[in-house]
GROMACS .gro file of C-alpha atoms in nm:
model
  115
    1MET     CA    1   0.362  -0.704  -0.583
    2ASN     CA    2   0.236  -0.477  -0.863
    3ALA     CA    3  -0.048  -0.234  -0.797
    4MET     CA    4  -0.272  -0.036  -1.025
    5LEU     CA    5  -0.375   0.296  -0.870
    6VAL     CA    6  -0.696   0.470  -0.973
    7GLY     CA    7  -0.767   0.822  -0.854
    8ALA     CA    8  -0.554   1.114  -0.733
    9ASP     CA    9  -0.402   1.368  -0.969
   10THR     CA   10  -0.067   1.355  -0.793
   11LEU     CA   11   0.068   1.084  -0.569
   12GLY     CA   12   0.295   1.280  -0.336
   13ASN     CA   13   0.447   1.041  -0.077
   14ILE     CA   14   0.231   0.745  -0.178
   15PRO     CA   15   0.501   0.571  -0.389
   16THR     CA   16   0.732   0.573  -0.085
   17VAL     CA   17   0.463   0.420   0.135
   18LEU     CA   18   0.390   0.152  -0.122
   19GLU     CA   19   0.761   0.068  -0.152
   20SER     CA   20   0.778   0.020   0.225
   21PHE     CA   21   0.507  -0.247   0.187
   22GLY     CA   22   0.689  -0.413  -0.105
   23ILE     CA   23   0.445  -0.280  -0.364
   24SER     CA   24   0.545  -0.118  -0.692
   25ILE     CA   25   0.318   0.101  -0.903
   26HIS     CA   26   0.227  -0.092  -1.216
   27ARG     CA   27  -0.003   0.176  -1.358
   28HIS     CA   28  -0.169   0.496  -1.235
   29LEU     CA   29  -0.490   0.648  -1.373
   30SER     CA   30  -0.589   0.983  -1.230
   31GLY     CA   31  -0.958   0.918  -1.287
   32ARG     CA   32  -1.031   1.284  -1.358
   33ASN     CA   33  -0.913   1.284  -1.718
   34SER     CA   34  -1.203   1.182  -1.942
   35SER     CA   35  -0.981   0.937  -2.131
   36HIS     CA   36  -0.903   0.766  -1.799
   37GLN     CA   37  -1.273   0.733  -1.725
   38ARG     CA   38  -1.343   0.533  -2.038
   39LYS     CA   39  -1.419   0.185  -1.926
   40LEU     CA   40  -1.145  -0.072  -1.963
   41ASP     CA   41  -1.251  -0.428  -2.025
   42ARG     CA   42  -0.981  -0.569  -1.796
   43LEU     CA   43  -0.700  -0.469  -1.564
   44PRO     CA   44  -0.348  -0.458  -1.713
   45ALA     CA   45  -0.163  -0.789  -1.715
   46GLY     CA   46   0.055  -0.837  -1.409
   47THR     CA   47  -0.171  -0.641  -1.173
   48ASP     CA   48  -0.170  -0.801  -0.827
   49MET     CA   49  -0.361  -0.531  -0.638
   50LEU     CA   50  -0.600  -0.248  -0.722
   51ILE     CA   51  -0.594   0.065  -0.506
   52LEU     CA   52  -0.886   0.307  -0.542
   53PHE     CA   53  -0.853   0.659  -0.398
   54THR     CA   54  -1.213   0.737  -0.312
   55ASP     CA   55  -1.188   1.112  -0.269
   56PHE     CA   56  -1.103   1.156  -0.637
   57LEU     CA   57  -1.339   0.909  -0.805
   58GLY     CA   58  -1.706   0.893  -0.894
   59HIS     CA   59  -1.915   0.600  -0.780
   60ASN     CA   60  -1.956   0.450  -1.128
   61VAL     CA   61  -1.581   0.453  -1.196
   62MET     CA   62  -1.512   0.289  -0.858
   63ARG     CA   63  -1.782   0.027  -0.913
   64HIS     CA   64  -1.644  -0.058  -1.258
   65PHE     CA   65  -1.287  -0.109  -1.133
   66ARG     CA   66  -1.406  -0.311  -0.830
   67GLU     CA   67  -1.598  -0.540  -1.064
   68LEU     CA   68  -1.291  -0.584  -1.288
   69ALA     CA   69  -1.081  -0.674  -0.985
   70SER     CA   70  -1.340  -0.924  -0.864
   71GLU     CA   71  -1.370  -1.087  -1.205
   72GLN     CA   72  -0.992  -1.130  -1.227
   73ASN     CA   73  -0.946  -1.233  -0.861
   74VAL     CA   74  -0.730  -0.928  -0.791
   75ARG     CA   75  -0.724  -0.795  -0.434
   76PHE     CA   76  -0.846  -0.437  -0.407
   77ILE     CA   77  -0.862  -0.170  -0.143
   78ALA     CA   78  -1.041   0.163  -0.137
   79CYS     CA   79  -0.921   0.452   0.078
   80ARG     CA   80  -0.874   0.826   0.086
   81ARG     CA   81  -0.561   0.968  -0.076
   82SER     CA   82  -0.359   1.013   0.239
   83VAL     CA   83  -0.056   0.829   0.367
   84CYS     CA   84  -0.231   0.738   0.693
   85ALA     CA   85  -0.544   0.605   0.521
   86LEU     CA   86  -0.334   0.402   0.276
   87LYS     CA   87  -0.121   0.247   0.552
   88GLN     CA   88  -0.432   0.161   0.752
   89SER     CA   89  -0.597  -0.005   0.451
   90LEU     CA   90  -0.285  -0.203   0.361
   91THR     CA   91  -0.241  -0.334   0.714
   92GLY     CA   92  -0.614  -0.410   0.722
   93VAL     CA   93  -0.574  -0.659   0.435
   94GLY     CA   94  -0.282  -0.830   0.608
   95LEU     CA   95   0.020  -0.651   0.464
   96CYS     CA   96   0.286  -0.496   0.682
   97GLU     CA   97   0.571  -0.255   0.635
   98GLN     CA   98   0.888  -0.442   0.552
   99SER     CA   99   1.106  -0.236   0.782
  100ALA     CA  100   0.870  -0.268   1.081
  101CYS     CA  101   0.786  -0.637   1.090
  102ALA     CA  102   1.031  -0.919   1.147
  103SER     CA  103   0.781  -1.202   1.188
  104CYS     CA  104   0.546  -1.166   0.891
  105PRO     CA  105   0.562  -1.375   0.570
  106ASN     CA  106   0.709  -1.078   0.378
  107ALA     CA  107   0.999  -1.064   0.623
  108ALA     CA  108   1.060  -1.437   0.577
  109LYS     CA  109   1.108  -1.380   0.206
  110ARG     CA  110   1.369  -1.118   0.291
  111GLY     CA  111   1.539  -1.359   0.530
  112LYS     CA  112   1.440  -1.175   0.851
  113GLY     CA  113   1.154  -1.392   0.976
  114LYS     CA  114   1.114  -1.757   1.060
  115HIS     CA  115   0.791  -1.827   0.864
   0.00000   0.00000   0.00000
């Protein structure tokens, strides 16, 4: 699954957390740079999920990206830029860590589950 990340100047351990959920970073916009705040007319091709880091974004920027995701039927989550908040949000939308779950649909694709 490819994710577009909006917000956060640096990602720290976030790429590792996303990898554990089977998610790769398709594109990252910090949201602080004025060129990143210019409104895009659509999400990049191949984006499966939009992740908004709320503690680094203004309301208008968040609203714009949420609307783009809705228009393109792309799943989105909004959370603070912390590993714990990201994990909680990802599990809240039905994803699980690949190493921790043997019975979820993601595990079945890896040959570990029976779904």
